[in-house]
Structures are given as structure tokens and as C-alpha cells.
CSV table of C-alpha atoms in Angstrom, one decimal:
chain,number,residue,atom,x,y,z
Q,8,MET,CA,-6.7,-8.4,17.6
Q,9,THR,CA,-9.7,-9.1,19.8
Q,10,GLY,CA,-12.4,-6.7,20.9
Q,11,VAL,CA,-10.9,-6.3,24.4
Q,12,LEU,CA,-7.9,-4.5,25.7
Q,13,GLY,CA,-4.9,-6.5,26.7
Q,14,PRO,CA,-2.3,-5.6,29.4
Q,15,GLY,CA,0.0,-3.0,28.0
Q,16,GLY,CA,0.7,-4.6,24.6
Q,17,ASP,CA,-2.1,-2.7,22.8
Q,18,VAL,CA,-0.6,0.6,23.8
Q,19,HIS,CA,2.7,-0.4,22.1
Q,20,ARG,CA,0.8,-1.7,19.0
Q,21,ALA,CA,-1.1,1.6,18.9
Q,22,ARG,CA,2.1,3.6,19.0
Q,23,ASP,CA,3.7,1.5,16.3
Q,24,LEU,CA,0.6,1.8,14.1
Q,25,ALA,CA,0.5,5.6,14.5
Q,26,GLN,CA,4.2,5.9,13.8
Q,27,THR,CA,3.9,3.8,10.6
Q,28,LEU,CA,0.9,5.7,9.3
Q,29,LEU,CA,2.1,9.2,10.2
Q,30,VAL,CA,5.8,8.8,9.3
Q,31,ASP,CA,5.3,11.0,6.2
Q,32,LEU,CA,3.5,13.6,8.3
Q,33,PRO,CA,6.2,14.7,10.8
Q,34,GLU,CA,4.3,17.6,12.3
Q,35,ARG,CA,1.3,15.3,12.9
Q,36,TRP,CA,3.5,12.7,14.4
Q,37,ARG,CA,5.1,15.2,16.8
Q,38,HIS,CA,1.6,16.3,17.8
Q,39,THR,CA,0.6,12.7,18.4
Q,40,ILE,CA,3.6,12.0,20.6
Q,41,GLY,CA,2.8,15.2,22.6
Q,42,VAL,CA,-0.9,14.1,23.0
Q,43,ALA,CA,0.2,10.6,24.2
Q,44,ARG,CA,2.5,12.2,26.8
Q,45,ARG,CA,-0.3,14.5,27.9
Q,46,ALA,CA,-2.6,11.5,28.2
Q,47,GLU,CA,-0.1,9.8,30.4
Q,48,GLN,CA,-0.1,12.9,32.6
Q,49,VAL,CA,-3.9,12.8,33.1
Q,50,GLN,CA,-4.3,9.1,33.1
Q,51,ASP,CA,-5.0,9.0,36.8
Q,52,THR,CA,-8.2,11.1,36.2
Q,53,VAL,CA,-10.0,8.3,34.4
Q,54,GLY,CA,-10.2,5.7,37.2
Q,55,SER,CA,-8.8,2.2,37.2
Q,56,GLY,CA,-9.2,-0.9,35.1
Q,57,THR,CA,-8.9,-0.6,31.3
Q,58,ASP,CA,-9.9,3.0,31.1
Q,59,GLY,CA,-6.3,4.3,31.5
Q,60,GLU,CA,-5.1,1.9,28.7
Q,61,ALA,CA,-8.1,2.9,26.5
Q,62,LEU,CA,-7.0,6.6,26.9
Q,63,LEU,CA,-3.4,5.9,25.9
Q,64,ILE,CA,-4.4,3.8,22.9
Q,65,ALA,CA,-6.8,6.4,21.7
Q,66,ALA,CA,-4.2,9.2,22.2
Q,67,TRP,CA,-1.8,7.4,20.0
Q,68,LEU,CA,-4.4,6.6,17.4
Q,69,HIS,CA,-6.6,9.7,17.4
Q,70,ASP,CA,-5.1,11.3,14.2
Q,71,ILE,CA,-4.2,8.3,12.1
Q,72,GLY,CA,-7.1,9.3,9.7
Q,73,TYR,CA,-4.7,12.0,8.4
Q,74,ALA,CA,-2.6,9.2,6.7
Q,75,ALA,CA,-3.1,9.3,2.9
Q,76,GLU,CA,-3.7,5.5,2.7
Q,77,LEU,CA,-6.7,5.8,5.1
Q,78,ARG,CA,-8.3,8.9,3.5
Q,79,ASP,CA,-11.8,8.2,2.4
Q,80,THR,CA,-14.1,11.0,3.5
Q,81,GLY,CA,-11.3,13.4,4.2
Q,82,PHE,CA,-12.5,13.8,7.8
Q,83,HIS,CA,-9.7,12.3,9.8
Q,84,PRO,CA,-11.8,11.2,12.9
Q,85,LEU,CA,-14.1,9.2,10.8
Q,86,ASP,CA,-11.5,7.8,8.4
Q,87,GLY,CA,-9.3,6.8,11.4
Q,88,ALA,CA,-12.2,5.2,13.3
Q,89,ARG,CA,-13.3,3.2,10.2
Q,90,HIS,CA,-9.8,1.9,9.8
Q,91,LEU,CA,-9.7,0.8,13.4
Q,92,ALA,CA,-13.1,-0.9,13.1
Q,93,VAL,CA,-12.3,-2.9,10.1
Q,94,THR,CA,-8.8,-3.9,11.3
Q,95,GLY,CA,-10.2,-5.4,14.6
Q,96,TRP,CA,-9.4,-2.8,17.2
Q,97,PRO,CA,-11.8,-2.7,20.1
Q,98,PRO,CA,-15.0,-0.8,19.3
Q,99,ARG,CA,-14.4,1.6,22.2
Q,100,ILE,CA,-11.1,2.7,20.7
Q,101,ALA,CA,-12.8,3.4,17.3
Q,102,VAL,CA,-15.5,5.4,19.1
Q,103,LEU,CA,-13.0,7.5,21.0
Q,104,VAL,CA,-11.1,8.2,17.8
Q,105,ALA,CA,-14.3,9.0,15.9
Q,106,HIS,CA,-15.5,11.5,18.4
Q,107,HIS,CA,-12.2,13.0,19.7
Q,108,SER,CA,-12.3,16.7,20.5
Q,109,ALA,CA,-16.0,17.1,19.9
Q,110,ALA,CA,-15.7,15.9,16.3
Q,111,ARG,CA,-19.5,15.7,15.8
Q,112,TYR,CA,-19.6,19.5,15.3
Q,113,LEU,CA,-17.0,19.4,12.6
Q,114,ALA,CA,-18.8,16.4,11.0
Q,115,ASP,CA,-22.0,18.4,10.9
Q,116,THR,CA,-20.4,21.3,9.1
Q,117,ARG,CA,-18.9,18.9,6.6
Q,118,GLY,CA,-22.2,17.1,5.9
Q,119,LEU,CA,-20.8,13.9,7.6
Q,120,ALA,CA,-22.9,13.8,10.8
Q,121,GLU,CA,-24.9,10.8,9.7
Q,122,GLN,CA,-21.8,8.9,8.7
Q,123,LEU,CA,-20.2,9.7,12.1
Q,124,GLU,CA,-23.2,8.2,13.8
Q,125,GLU,CA,-21.8,4.7,12.8
Q,126,PHE,CA,-19.9,5.2,16.1
Q,127,PRO,CA,-21.9,6.0,19.3
Q,128,CYS,CA,-20.5,9.0,21.2
Q,129,GLU,CA,-18.9,8.2,24.5
Q,130,GLN,CA,-19.1,10.9,27.2
Q,131,SER,CA,-16.8,9.8,30.1
Q,132,PRO,CA,-13.7,10.7,32.0
Q,133,VAL,CA,-11.8,8.9,29.2
Q,134,SER,CA,-13.3,11.1,26.4
Q,135,ASP,CA,-12.7,14.2,28.6
Q,136,ALA,CA,-9.0,13.2,29.1
Q,137,LEU,CA,-8.6,12.6,25.4
Q,138,ILE,CA,-10.0,16.1,24.7
Q,139,TYR,CA,-7.7,17.5,27.3
Q,140,ALA,CA,-4.6,15.8,25.8
Q,141,ASP,CA,-5.5,16.8,22.2
Q,142,GLN,CA,-6.5,20.3,23.0
Q,143,THR,CA,-3.5,21.2,25.1
Q,144,VAL,CA,-0.9,20.2,22.6
Q,145,GLY,CA,-0.2,22.2,19.5
Q,146,PRO,CA,0.6,21.0,15.9
Q,147,ASN,CA,4.3,20.4,16.6
Q,148,GLY,CA,3.8,18.6,20.0
Q,149,VAL,CA,4.3,21.8,22.0
Q,150,THR,CA,2.2,22.0,25.2
Q,151,MET,CA,-0.2,25.0,25.2
Q,152,ASN,CA,-3.3,25.9,27.1
Q,153,LEU,CA,-6.8,25.4,25.5
Q,154,GLU,CA,-7.3,29.1,24.5
Q,155,GLN,CA,-3.9,29.2,22.8
Q,156,ARG,CA,-4.8,26.0,21.0
Q,157,LEU,CA,-8.2,27.3,19.8
Q,158,THR,CA,-6.7,30.5,18.6
Q,159,ASP,CA,-4.0,28.6,16.8
Q,160,MET,CA,-6.5,26.3,15.2
Q,161,LEU,CA,-8.7,29.1,13.9
Q,162,HIS,CA,-5.6,30.9,12.6
Q,163,ARG,CA,-4.3,27.9,10.8
Q,164,HIS,CA,-7.6,26.7,9.3
Q,165,GLY,CA,-8.9,30.2,8.5
Q,166,PRO,CA,-12.2,32.0,8.9
Q,167,GLY,CA,-14.0,30.1,6.1
Q,168,SER,CA,-13.0,26.6,7.4
Q,169,PRO,CA,-15.3,24.0,8.9
Q,170,ASN,CA,-13.4,24.5,12.2
Q,171,ALA,CA,-14.4,28.2,12.2
Q,172,ALA,CA,-18.0,27.3,11.3
Q,173,ALA,CA,-18.2,24.8,14.2
Q,174,HIS,CA,-16.3,26.9,16.7
Q,175,ALA,CA,-19.2,28.5,18.5
Q,176,ARG,CA,-20.8,25.2,19.2
Q,177,ARG,CA,-17.6,23.1,19.7
Q,178,ALA,CA,-15.5,25.4,21.9
Q,179,PRO,CA,-17.8,25.3,25.0
Q,180,GLU,CA,-17.7,21.5,25.0
Q,181,LEU,CA,-14.0,21.5,24.7
Q,182,ARG,CA,-13.7,24.0,27.6
Q,183,ALA,CA,-16.1,22.0,29.7
Q,184,ALA,CA,-14.1,18.8,29.2
Q,185,VAL,CA,-10.8,20.5,30.0
Q,186,GLN,CA,-12.3,22.0,33.1
Q,187,ARG,CA,-13.6,18.6,34.3
Q,188,VAL,CA,-10.1,17.1,33.9
Q,189,ASP,CA,-8.6,20.0,35.8
Q,190,GLN,CA,-11.2,19.5,38.6
Q,191,ARG,CA,-10.4,15.7,38.7
Q,192,GLN,CA,-6.7,16.5,38.9
Q,193,ALA,CA,-7.3,19.0,41.7
Q,194,ALA,CA,-9.4,16.4,43.6
Q,195,LEU,CA,-6.6,13.8,43.3
Q,196,ARG,CA,-4.1,16.3,44.7
Q,197,ARG,CA,-6.3,17.1,47.8
Q,198,PRO,CA,-5.3,15.1,50.8
Q,199,SER,CA,-8.1,12.8,51.9
Q,200,SER,CA,-9.5,13.4,55.3
Q,201,ALA,CA,-9.0,10.7,57.9
Q,202,ALA,CA,-12.1,9.2,59.3
């Protein structure tokens, strides 16, 4: 695979790779399917060109680091991004996976912030849309709002978890990204005024 996105085929390869890696994690696979569907729903908020394709590819691949064969640090954004980097996926896809859903705050609580810096953080409509897709789909692929997702995450991981430790710093960034996507969707629905 080259370092650039190709027309459509990379999305199918991403889906196939995710399915292969997550086949033994059915709940994670259902979540991934739901995230990819949500990404399709907000794809128009990222502009034209390859951005929409990058969003869909990253949505399919964002959780591959949970696969047992990719586990190195035990931090799925970093493990997934490293796999993508060494197997020739475009660097931007590895970056989006590494930093999905404000992962840097979790990396910091796990002592992995320096390792995550291997991948520069992208702040863009694409990274916002990936946050939106990931944070509005629950563990089994069920659509939920962000506050439900945050509550569920804190409950599942528990009060002593890295997720709980990072929550105060991470949640505002997640809320801001979701709000920006909502605003972009609203702007797209507004009729344009004729000149």
C-alpha cells in the first residue's frame, strides 16, 4: 500500500482488516461497524477530496489495537497506529487512529504520552468527525449521545481507571468536537441565500 489514499478501495481494505483483527472481539466489532456508519452520516462535514475517505478508513481502523496480535503497550490507539505505520497505511490514517477520541489524555495517565508523540496530533474537521462517530456509538454499536457514552465509559471502566483519571481533561475536548460537528451539520442543512 502506498502513502496516499486511493479511490474507494482503501475503505474496503480497512473494513476487511478490521473485521479480520476484531473477529474474536464481537462487541468491539459491532462498535466498529456502528462507528463506520456514523462516520458515513457525518462525512459531508469534512469537506471534499480525500478527507471523507480518510474519515471512513480511520473509523474502520480506530480500534484495531484491541486485537491480541497487535497488543504491545496495551494502549489500543498506539498499538493500532504502530501496526498501520509498519504495514504501509498512509501516515495520516495512523495519526488519526493514534489520537482518536482525545487519546493523548489517556496516554498521559498511562505514562505513554512520549510514545504517542511518535504520531503528530491532527486537529481538523476529520478528527472532529472521528471523535463524533466514536463517541456517539456504544460498545455494542448502539447509537447514543455523548453524555450517555461518557457515563457508560466511566461505569464500565470504573473510578480507578485511566479513563476516569483523564475524564476531567478529556471530556471538554470531546464535547467541543461533537459540538463543532453538530454546527457543521446545521450549516449544511441551512439553505444558502441567493446572491
